[in-house]
Coordinates of C-alpha atoms in Angstrom, one line a residue:
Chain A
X51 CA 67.9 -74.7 54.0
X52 CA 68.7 -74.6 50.5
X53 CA 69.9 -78.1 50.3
X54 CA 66.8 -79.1 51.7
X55 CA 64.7 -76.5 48.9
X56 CA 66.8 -78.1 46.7
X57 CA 66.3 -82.2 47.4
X58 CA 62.2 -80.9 48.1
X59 CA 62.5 -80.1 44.4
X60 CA 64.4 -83.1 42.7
X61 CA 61.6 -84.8 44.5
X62 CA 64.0 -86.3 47.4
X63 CA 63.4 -86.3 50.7
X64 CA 65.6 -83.7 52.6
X65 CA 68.8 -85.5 55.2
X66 CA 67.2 -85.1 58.5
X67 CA 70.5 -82.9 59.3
X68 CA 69.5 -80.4 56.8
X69 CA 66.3 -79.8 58.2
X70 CA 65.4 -77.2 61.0
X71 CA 64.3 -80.3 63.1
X72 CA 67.8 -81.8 62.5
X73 CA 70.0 -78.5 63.0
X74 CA 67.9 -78.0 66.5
X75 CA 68.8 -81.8 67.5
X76 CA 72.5 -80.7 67.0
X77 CA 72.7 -77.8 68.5
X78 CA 70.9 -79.2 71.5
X79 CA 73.4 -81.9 71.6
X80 CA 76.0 -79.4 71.4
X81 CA 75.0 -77.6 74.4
X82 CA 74.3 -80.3 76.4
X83 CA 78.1 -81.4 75.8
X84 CA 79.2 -77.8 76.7
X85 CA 77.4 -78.1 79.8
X86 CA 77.7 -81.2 80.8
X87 CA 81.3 -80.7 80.8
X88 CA 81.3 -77.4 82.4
X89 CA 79.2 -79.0 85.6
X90 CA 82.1 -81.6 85.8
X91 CA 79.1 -83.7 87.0
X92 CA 77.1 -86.6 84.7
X93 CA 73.8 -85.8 86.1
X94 CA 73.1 -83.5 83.6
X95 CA 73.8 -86.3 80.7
X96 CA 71.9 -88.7 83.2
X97 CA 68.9 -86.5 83.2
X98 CA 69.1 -85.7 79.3
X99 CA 69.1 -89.6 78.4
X100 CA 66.4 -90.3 80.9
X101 CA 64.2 -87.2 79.7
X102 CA 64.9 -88.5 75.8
X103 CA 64.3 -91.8 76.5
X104 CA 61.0 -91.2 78.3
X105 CA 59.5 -88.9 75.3
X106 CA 60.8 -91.1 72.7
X107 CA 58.4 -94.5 74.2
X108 CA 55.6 -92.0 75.0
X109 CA 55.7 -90.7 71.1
X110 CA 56.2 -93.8 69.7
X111 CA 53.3 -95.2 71.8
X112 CA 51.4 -92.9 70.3
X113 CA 52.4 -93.0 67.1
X114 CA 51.8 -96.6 67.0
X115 CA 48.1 -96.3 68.5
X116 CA 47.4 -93.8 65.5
X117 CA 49.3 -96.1 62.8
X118 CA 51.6 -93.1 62.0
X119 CA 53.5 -94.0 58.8
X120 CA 56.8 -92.0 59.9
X121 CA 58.3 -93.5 63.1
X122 CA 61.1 -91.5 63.7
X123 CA 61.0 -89.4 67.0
X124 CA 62.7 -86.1 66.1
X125 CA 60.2 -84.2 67.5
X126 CA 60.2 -86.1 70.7
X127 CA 64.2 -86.2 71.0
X128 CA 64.2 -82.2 70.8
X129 CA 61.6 -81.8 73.5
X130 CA 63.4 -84.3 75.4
X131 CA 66.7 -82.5 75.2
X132 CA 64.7 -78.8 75.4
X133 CA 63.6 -80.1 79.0
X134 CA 66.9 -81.9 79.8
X135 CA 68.4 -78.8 79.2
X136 CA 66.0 -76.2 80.9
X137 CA 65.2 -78.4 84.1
X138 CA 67.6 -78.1 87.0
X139 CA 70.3 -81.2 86.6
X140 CA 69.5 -81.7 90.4
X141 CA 66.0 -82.3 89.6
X142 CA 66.1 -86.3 90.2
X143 CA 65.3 -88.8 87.3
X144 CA 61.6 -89.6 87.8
X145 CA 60.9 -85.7 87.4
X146 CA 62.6 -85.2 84.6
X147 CA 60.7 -88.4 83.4
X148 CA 57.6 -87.2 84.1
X149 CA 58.2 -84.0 82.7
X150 CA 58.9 -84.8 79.3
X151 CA 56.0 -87.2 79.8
X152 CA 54.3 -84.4 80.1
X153 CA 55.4 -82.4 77.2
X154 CA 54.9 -85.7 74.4
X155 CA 51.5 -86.3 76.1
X156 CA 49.9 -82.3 75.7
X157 CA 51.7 -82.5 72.1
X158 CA 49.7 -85.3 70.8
X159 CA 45.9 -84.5 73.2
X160 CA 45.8 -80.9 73.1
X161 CA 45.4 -80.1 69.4
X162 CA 43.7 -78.4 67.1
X163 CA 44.1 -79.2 63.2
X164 CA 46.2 -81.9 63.9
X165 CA 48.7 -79.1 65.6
X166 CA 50.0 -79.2 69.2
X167 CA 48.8 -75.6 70.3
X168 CA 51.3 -75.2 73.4
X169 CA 54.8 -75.4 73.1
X170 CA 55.2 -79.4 74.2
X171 CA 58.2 -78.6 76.6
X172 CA 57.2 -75.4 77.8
X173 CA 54.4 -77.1 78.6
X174 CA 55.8 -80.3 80.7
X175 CA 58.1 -77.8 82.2
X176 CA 55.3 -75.4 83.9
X177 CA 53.4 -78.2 84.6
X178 CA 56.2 -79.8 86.7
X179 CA 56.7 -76.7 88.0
X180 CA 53.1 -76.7 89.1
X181 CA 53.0 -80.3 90.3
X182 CA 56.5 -80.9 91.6
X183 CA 58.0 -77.2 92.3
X184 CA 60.5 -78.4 90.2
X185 CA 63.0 -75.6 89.2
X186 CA 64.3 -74.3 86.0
X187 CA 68.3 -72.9 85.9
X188 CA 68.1 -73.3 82.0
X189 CA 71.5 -74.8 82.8
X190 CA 72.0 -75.9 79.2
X191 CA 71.7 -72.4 77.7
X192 CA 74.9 -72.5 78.9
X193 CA 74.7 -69.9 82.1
X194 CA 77.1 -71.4 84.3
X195 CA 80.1 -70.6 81.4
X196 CA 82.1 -67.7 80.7
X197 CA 80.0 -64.8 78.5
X198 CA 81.6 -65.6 75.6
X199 CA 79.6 -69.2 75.2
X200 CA 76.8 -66.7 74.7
X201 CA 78.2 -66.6 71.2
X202 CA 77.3 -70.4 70.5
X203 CA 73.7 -69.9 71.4
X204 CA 73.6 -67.0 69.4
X205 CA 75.1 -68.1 66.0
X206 CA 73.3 -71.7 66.2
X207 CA 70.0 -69.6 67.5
X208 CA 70.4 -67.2 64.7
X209 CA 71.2 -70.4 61.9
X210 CA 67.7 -72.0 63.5
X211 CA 66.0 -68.4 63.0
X212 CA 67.3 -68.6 59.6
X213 CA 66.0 -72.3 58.4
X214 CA 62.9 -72.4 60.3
X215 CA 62.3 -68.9 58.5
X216 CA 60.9 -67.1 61.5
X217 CA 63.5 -64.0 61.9
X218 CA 60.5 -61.6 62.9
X219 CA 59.5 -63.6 65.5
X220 CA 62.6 -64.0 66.9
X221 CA 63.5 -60.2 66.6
X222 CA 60.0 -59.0 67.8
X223 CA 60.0 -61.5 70.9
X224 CA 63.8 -60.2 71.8
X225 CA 63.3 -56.2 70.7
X226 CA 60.4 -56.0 72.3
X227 CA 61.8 -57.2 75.2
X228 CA 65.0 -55.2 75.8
X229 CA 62.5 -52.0 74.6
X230 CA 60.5 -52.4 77.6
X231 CA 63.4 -53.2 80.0
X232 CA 65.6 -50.1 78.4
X233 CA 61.5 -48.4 80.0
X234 CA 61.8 -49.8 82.7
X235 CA 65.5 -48.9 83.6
X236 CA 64.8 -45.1 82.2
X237 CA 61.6 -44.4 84.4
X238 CA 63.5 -46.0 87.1
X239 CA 60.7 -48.2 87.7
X240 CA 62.6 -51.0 89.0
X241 CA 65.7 -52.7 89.4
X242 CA 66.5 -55.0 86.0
X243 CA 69.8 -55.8 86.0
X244 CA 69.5 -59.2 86.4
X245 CA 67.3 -59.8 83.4
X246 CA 71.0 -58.6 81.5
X247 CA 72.9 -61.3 82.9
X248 CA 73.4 -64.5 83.0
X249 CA 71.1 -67.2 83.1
X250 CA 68.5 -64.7 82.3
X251 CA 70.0 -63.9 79.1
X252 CA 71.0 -67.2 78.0
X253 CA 68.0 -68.3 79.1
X254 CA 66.0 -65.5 76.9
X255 CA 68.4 -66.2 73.9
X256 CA 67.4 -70.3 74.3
X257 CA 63.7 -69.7 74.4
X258 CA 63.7 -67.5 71.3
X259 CA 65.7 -68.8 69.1
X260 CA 64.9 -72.7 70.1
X261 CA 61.5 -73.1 71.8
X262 CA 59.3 -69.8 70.4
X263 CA 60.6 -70.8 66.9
X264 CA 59.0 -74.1 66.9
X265 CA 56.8 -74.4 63.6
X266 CA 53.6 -76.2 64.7
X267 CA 52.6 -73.8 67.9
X268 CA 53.8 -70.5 66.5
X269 CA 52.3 -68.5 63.4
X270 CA 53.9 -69.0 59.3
X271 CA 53.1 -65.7 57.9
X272 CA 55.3 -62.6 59.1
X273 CA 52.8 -60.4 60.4
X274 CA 51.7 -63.4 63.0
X275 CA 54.9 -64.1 63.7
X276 CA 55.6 -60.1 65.3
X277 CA 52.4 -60.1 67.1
X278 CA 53.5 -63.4 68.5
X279 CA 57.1 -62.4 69.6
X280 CA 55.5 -59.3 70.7
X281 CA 52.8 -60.3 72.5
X282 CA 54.9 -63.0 74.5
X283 CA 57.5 -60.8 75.3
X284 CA 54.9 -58.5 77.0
X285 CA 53.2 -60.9 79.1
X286 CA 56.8 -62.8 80.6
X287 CA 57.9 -59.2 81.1
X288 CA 53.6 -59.0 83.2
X289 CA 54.5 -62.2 85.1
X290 CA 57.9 -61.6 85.8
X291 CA 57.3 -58.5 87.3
X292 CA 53.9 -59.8 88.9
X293 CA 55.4 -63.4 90.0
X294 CA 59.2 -63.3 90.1
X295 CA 60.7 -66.7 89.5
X296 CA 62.6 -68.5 86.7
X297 CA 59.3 -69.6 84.7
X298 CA 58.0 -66.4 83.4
X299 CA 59.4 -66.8 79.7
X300 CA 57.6 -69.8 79.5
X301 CA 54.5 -68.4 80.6
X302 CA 54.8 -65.8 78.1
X303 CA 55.4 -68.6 75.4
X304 CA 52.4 -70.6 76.3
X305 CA 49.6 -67.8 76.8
X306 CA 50.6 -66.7 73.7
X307 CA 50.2 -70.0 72.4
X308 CA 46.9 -69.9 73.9
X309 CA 45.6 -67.1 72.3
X310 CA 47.3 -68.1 68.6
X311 CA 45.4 -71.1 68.8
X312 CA 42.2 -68.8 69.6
X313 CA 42.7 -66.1 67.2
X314 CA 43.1 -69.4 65.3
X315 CA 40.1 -71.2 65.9
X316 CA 37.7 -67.4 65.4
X317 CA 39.2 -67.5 62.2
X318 CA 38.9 -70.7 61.2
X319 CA 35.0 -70.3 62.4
X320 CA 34.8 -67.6 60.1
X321 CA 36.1 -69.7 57.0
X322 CA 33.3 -72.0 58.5
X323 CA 35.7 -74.4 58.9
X324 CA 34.9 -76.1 62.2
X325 CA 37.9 -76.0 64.6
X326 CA 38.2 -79.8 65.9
X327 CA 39.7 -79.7 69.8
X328 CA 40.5 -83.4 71.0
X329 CA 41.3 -83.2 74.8
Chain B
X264 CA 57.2 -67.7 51.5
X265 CA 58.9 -64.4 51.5
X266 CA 62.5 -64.8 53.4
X267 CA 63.8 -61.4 55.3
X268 CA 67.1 -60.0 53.1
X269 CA 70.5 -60.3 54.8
X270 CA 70.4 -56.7 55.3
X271 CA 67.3 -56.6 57.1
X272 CA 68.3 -59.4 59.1
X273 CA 71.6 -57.6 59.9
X274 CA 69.7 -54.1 60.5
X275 CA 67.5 -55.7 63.2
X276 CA 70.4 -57.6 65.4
X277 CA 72.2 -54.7 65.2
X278 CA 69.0 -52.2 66.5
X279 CA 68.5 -55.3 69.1
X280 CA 72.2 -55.2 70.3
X281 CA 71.7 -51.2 70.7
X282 CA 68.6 -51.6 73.1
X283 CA 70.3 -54.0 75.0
X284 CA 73.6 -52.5 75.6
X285 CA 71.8 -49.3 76.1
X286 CA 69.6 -51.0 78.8
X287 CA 72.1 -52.5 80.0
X288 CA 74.0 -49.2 80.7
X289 CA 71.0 -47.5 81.8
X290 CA 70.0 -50.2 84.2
X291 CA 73.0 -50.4 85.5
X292 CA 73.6 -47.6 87.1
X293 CA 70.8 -47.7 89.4
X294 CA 71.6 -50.9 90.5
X295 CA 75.0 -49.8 91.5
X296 CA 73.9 -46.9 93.4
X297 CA 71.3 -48.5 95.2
X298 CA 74.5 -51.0 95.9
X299 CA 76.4 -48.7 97.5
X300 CA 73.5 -46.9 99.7
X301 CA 73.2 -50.1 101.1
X302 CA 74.7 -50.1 105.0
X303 CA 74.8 -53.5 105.2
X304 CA 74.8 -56.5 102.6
X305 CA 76.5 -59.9 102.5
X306 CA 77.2 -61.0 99.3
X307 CA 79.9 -60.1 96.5
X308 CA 77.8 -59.3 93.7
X309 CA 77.0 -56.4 95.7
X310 CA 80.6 -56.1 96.4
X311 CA 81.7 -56.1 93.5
X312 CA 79.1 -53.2 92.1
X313 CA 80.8 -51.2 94.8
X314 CA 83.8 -52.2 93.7
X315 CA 83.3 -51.1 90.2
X316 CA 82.4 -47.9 91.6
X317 CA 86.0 -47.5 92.8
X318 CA 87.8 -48.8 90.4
X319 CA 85.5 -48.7 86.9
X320 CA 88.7 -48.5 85.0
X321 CA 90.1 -51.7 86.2
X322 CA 86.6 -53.7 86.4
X323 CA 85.0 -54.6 83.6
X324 CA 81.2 -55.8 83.6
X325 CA 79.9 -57.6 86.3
X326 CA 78.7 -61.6 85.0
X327 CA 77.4 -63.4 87.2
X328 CA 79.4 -66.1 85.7
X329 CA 81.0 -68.6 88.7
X330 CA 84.5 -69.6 87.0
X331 CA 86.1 -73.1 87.6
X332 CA 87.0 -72.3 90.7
X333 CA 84.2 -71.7 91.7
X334 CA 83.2 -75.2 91.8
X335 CA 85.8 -76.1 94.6
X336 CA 85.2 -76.0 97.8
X337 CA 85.5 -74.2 100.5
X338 CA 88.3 -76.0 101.5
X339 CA 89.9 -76.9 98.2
X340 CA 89.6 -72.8 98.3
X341 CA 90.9 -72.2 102.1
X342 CA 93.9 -74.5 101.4
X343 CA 95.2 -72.1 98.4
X344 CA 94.6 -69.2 99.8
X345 CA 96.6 -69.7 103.1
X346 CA 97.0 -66.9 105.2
X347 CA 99.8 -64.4 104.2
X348 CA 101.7 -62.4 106.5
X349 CA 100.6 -59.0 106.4
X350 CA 104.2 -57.8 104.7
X351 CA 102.6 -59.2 101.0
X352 CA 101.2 -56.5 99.3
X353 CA 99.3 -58.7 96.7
X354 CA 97.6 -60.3 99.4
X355 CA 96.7 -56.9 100.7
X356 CA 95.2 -55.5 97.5
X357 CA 93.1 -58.4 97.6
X358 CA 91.9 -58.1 100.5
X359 CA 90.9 -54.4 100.2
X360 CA 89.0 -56.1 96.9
X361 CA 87.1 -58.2 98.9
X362 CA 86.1 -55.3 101.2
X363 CA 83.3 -53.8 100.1
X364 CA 82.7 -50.9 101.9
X365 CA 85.7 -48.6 101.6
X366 CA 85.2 -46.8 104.6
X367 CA 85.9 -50.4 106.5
X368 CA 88.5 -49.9 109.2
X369 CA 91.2 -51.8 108.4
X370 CA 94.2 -52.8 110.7
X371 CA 97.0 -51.4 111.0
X372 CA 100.2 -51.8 108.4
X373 CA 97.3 -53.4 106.1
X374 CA 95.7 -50.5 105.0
X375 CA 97.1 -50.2 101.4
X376 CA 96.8 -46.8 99.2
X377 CA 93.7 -47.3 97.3
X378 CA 95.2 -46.4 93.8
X379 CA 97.7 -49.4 94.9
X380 CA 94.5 -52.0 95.3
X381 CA 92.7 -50.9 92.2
X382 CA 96.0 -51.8 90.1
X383 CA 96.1 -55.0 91.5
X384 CA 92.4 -55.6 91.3
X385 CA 91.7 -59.2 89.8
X386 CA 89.6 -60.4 87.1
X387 CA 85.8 -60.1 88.3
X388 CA 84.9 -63.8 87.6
X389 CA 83.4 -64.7 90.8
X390 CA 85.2 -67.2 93.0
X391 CA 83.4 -69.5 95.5
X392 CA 85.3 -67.7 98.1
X393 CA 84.7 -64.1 97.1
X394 CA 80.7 -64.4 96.8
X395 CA 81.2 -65.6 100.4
X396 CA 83.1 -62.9 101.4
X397 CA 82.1 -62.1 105.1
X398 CA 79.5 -59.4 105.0
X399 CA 80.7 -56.0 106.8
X400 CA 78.1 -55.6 109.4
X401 CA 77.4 -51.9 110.8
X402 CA 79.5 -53.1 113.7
X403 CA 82.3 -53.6 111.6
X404 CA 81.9 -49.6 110.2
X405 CA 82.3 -48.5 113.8
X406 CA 85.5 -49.9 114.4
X407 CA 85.6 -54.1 114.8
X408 CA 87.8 -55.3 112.6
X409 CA 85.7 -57.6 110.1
X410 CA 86.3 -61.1 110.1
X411 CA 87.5 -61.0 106.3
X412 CA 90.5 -59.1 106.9
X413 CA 93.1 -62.3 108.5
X414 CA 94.0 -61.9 112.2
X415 CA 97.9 -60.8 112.2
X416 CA 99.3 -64.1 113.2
X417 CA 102.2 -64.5 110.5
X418 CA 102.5 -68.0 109.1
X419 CA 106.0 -68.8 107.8
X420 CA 104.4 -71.3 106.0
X421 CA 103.2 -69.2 104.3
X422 CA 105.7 -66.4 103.9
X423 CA 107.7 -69.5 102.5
X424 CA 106.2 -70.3 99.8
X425 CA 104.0 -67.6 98.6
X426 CA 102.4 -69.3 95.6
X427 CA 100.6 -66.6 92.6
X428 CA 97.1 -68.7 93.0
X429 CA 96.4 -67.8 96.1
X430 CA 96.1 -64.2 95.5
X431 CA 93.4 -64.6 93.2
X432 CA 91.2 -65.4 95.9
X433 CA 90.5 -63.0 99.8
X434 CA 91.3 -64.9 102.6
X435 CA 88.3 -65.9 104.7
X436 CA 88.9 -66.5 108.0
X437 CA 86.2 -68.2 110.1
X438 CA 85.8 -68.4 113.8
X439 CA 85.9 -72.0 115.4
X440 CA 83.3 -73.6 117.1
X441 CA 85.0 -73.0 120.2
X442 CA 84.7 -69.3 120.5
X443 CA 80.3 -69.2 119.9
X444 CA 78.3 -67.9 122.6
X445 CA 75.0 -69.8 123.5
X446 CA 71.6 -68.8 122.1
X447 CA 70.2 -68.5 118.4
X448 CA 71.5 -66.2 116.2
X449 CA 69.7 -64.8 112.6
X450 CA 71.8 -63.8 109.0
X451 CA 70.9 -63.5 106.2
X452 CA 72.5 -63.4 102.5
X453 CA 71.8 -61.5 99.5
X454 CA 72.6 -61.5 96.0
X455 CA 70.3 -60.3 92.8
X456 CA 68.9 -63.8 92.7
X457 CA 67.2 -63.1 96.0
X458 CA 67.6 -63.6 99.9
X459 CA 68.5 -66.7 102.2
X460 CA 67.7 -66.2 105.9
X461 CA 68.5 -68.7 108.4
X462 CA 68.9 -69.1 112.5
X463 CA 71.4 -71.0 113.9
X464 CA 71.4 -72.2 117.3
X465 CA 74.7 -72.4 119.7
X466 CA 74.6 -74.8 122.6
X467 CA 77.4 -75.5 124.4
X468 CA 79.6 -73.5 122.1
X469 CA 78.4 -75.2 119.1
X470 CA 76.7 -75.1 116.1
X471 CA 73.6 -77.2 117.2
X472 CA 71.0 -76.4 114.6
X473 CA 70.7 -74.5 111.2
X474 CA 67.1 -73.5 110.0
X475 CA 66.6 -71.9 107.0
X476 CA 63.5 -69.3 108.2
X477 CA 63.0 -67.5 104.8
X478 CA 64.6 -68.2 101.3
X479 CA 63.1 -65.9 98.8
X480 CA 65.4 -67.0 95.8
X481 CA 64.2 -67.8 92.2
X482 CA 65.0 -71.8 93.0
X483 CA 63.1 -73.8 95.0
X484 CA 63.8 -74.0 98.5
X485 CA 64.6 -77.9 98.5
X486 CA 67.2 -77.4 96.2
X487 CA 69.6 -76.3 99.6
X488 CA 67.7 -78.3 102.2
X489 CA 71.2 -80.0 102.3
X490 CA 73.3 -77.2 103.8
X491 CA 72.1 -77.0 107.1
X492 CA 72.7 -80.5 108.3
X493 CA 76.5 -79.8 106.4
X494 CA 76.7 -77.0 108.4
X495 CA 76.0 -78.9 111.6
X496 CA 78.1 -81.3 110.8
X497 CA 81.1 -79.4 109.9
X498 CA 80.6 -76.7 112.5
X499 CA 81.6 -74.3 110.1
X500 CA 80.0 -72.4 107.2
X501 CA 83.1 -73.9 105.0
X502 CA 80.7 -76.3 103.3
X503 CA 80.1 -77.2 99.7
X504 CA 77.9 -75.4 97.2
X505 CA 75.2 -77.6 96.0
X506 CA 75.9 -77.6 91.7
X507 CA 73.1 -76.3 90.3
X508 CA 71.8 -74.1 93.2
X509 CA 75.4 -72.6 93.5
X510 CA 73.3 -69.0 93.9
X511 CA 70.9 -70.3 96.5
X512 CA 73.7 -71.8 98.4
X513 CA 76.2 -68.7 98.3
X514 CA 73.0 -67.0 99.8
X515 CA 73.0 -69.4 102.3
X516 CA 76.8 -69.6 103.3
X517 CA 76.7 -65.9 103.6
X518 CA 73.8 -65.8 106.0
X519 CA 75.3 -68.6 108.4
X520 CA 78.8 -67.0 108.2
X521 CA 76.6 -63.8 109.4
X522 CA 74.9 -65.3 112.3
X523 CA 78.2 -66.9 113.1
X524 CA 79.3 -64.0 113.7
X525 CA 76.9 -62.4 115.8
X526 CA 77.7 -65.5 117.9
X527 CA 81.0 -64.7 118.3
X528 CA 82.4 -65.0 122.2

């Protein structure tokens, strides 16, 4: 981050590898090796390529309708990878398609300020869900390997936290979490155990340190950034316990992208700056 | 924009790592008792929570973590872990791991001390063939012998050549086609991702269809819409594990090798 600081400053556009965008792309790739290797199968790689390569033509589509001056996908490529990576690598290659499909087309028409307000590949992932019960194993937050692979997410998750500046966040979304399970377990309310292991802990560790993190749909000042992580964590911990299933983290992530994007748009009225919503 | 300090940052993981390991250690204990009130289950993370109860000292955390092996099938599985005469006390041990319910009658000359089996107790990575470890049915508590414990027949073969691999996985012996009674027969497996149910019908002595009736896992149901016509085909629950639903489908092995054995002649 400081090389970056440092090229902003000389006036130099920062290496794409320096930048959050850029460290997420590698450690994306990263996991997607680990796992792919792990499965000792190539559909996951398949998938991956097919998923990147469909939100790649769909962004630069786009960006060529709206005469965008900077071409390069990187936004595209991580969402690509995020779904390769969270969708099933049994899902078959027209699902994963459509699902990052769907996550490049809410990023560019639901927006507000020129902003995405949902998370683009939580968003192509529930909606597959939704349309194809397609199912998420988060395979790439590396579930299927031994605990100590936990380690990678967690020092590339915490190197992320660190350039994309959004520590609180990260640390309200996960304390607030574990607080209410630690509850849960001490009123002996219900049986959690399986929210300690794997996937559901990779899985938790992927979403907050690589999807909640993303800049555009989450809050820049700190105090937004713990009601955010707090106020996700609650409502996954709502639907989990309400809904079961392997999608509740990215419910939490997108209602609370809802109501950022709200809380956004009252205050924004306020400033009477009218909000513009292009559906 | 202000950045968090290095302390701060240091002060929260470590408060974070805190409420997890706390919750984890506080969660866990209910789940293991609730484990071991349990008359009858089928699958080895349950097992294995028992087994921890026995042994905590030899056991470490249970991790839902399928090792390498766990990717082999059935088979690949069978063929290294062939049957041991009953004189091996490795092979023993293991077996008495596999077992979860420790008051399981066990046959004669195999019952090993339990100190014995808890020194000898393996790593807890889950194996392919230890999540399918037979479930010990109420039956089984009264005095049947359960299917996971091998019939006596010695195999020189095996006696032979007694090769250190094939310790690291219990035995599971399955009943051929041969011995099934007619009629349609219900099991069910169970692990914490949720609960497989299926019927299988026996005509003629053999496995003539597999439904799955329920499957209230966190994956989608069409993930192991596979297994049945494997099973069929096979006539045996020695089928693969679908990669990626390797959960679901343990569920699923378990519950056929359940109603196979209610179908037993």
């Amino acid at each position: 981050m400081k090389s970056a600081n440092n090229a902003q400053r000389a006036g130099k556009k920062p290496y794409i590898w320096n930048t959050p965008k850029g460290f997420v792309m590698i450690l994306l790739v990263v996991l997607l090796a680990l796992a792919g290797a792990y499965s000792q199968t190539y559909r996951g790689l398949i998938n991956a390529g097919v998923s990147v390569v469909a939100a790649v033509l769909i962004d630069m589509w786009v960006g060529l309708m709206q005469k965008r001056k900077r071409l390069f996908p990187d936004g595209a490529i991580i969402t690509g990878l995020i779904v390769a990576l969270v969708l099933s690598y049994m899902e078959p290659w027209y699902i994963v398609s459509a699902t990052s499909m769907f996550a490049i087309v809410s990023k560019h028409a639901l927006r507000v300020n020129r902003k995405p307000f949902f998370n683009p590949a939580a968003f192509g992932l529930l909606s597959s869900t939704f349309l194809f019960s397609s199912g998420e194993d988060w395979w790439g937050s590396l579930a299927d390997l031994p605990l100590w692979s936990v380690g990678i997410l967690g020092v590339g998750g915490f190197i992320i936290a660190q350039k994309a500046n959004k520590f609180p966040q990260v640390f309200s979304f996960l304390g607030t979490y574990f607080t209410i399970l630690l509850m849960v377990g001490l009123l002996h309310k219900s049986e959690v155990m399986e929210l300690y292991q794997p996937p559901f802990v990779n899985a938790i560790l992927f979403l907050s340190f690589i999807m909640i993190t993303d800049p555009p749909t989450s809050p820049s000042k700190y105090s937004g950034q713990i009601w955010f992580g707090f106020a996700a964590a609650i409502l996954s911990i709502v639907w989990n316990f309400t809904y079961g299933g392997t999608s509740f983290l990215l419910v939490g992530l997108l209602c609370v992208n809802l109501l950022h994007v709200l809380i956004y748009a009252v205050q924004s009225k306020k400033k009477k700056t009218s909000a513009q919503i292009r559906m | 924009m202000a950045r968090m300090g290095k302390k701060l940052i240091a002060l929260c993981s470590t408060a974070i790592g805190i409420v997890y390991s706390a919750g984890y250690l506080v969660n866990q204990q209910p789940a293991q008792m609730s484990a071991s009130s349990l008359g009858s289950y089928s699958t080895s993370t349950l097992a294995q929570g028992l087994s921890t109860d026995v042994a905590p000292s030899s056991v470490p955390m249970p991790t839902e973590t399928v090792s390498p092996d766990a990717n082999k099938t059935q088979t690949e599985l069978q063929t290294e872990t062939q049957p041991k005469t009953e004189t091996q006390p490795k092979t023993e041990s293991k077996k008495a791991l596999s077992s979860p319910l420790p008051t399981m009658e066990v046959k004669k000359g195999e019952a090993a001390p339990q100190k014995k089996t808890q020194e000898a107790a393996p790593t807890p990575t889950h194996t392919e063939a230890s999540l399918n470890s037979p479930t010990p049915q109420k039956e089984n508590v009264k005095g049947t012998a359960p299917s996971a414990i091998p019939t006596a027949t010695p195999s020189p073969k095996a006696t032979a050549t007694p090769s250190p691999k094939a310790t690291e996985a219990p035995q599971v012996s399955m009943p051929t086609a041969s011995k099934y009674k007619d009629g349609t027969y219900s099991g069910s497996g169970t692990n914490r991702f949720g609960t497989v149910e299926v019927s299988v019908s026996i005509k003629k002595g053999k496995i003539a269809a597999v439904v799955i009736t329920d499957s209230q896992t966190r994956y989608p149901q069409h993930y192991i819409d596979s297994l049945p016509s494997q099973v069929v085909e096979k006539q045996s629950a020695k089928i693969n594990t679908v990669s990626g639903a390797t959960r679901s489908s343990e569920d699923f092995i378990a519950a056929v090798q359940e109603a196979l054995k209610k179908a037993l002649a």
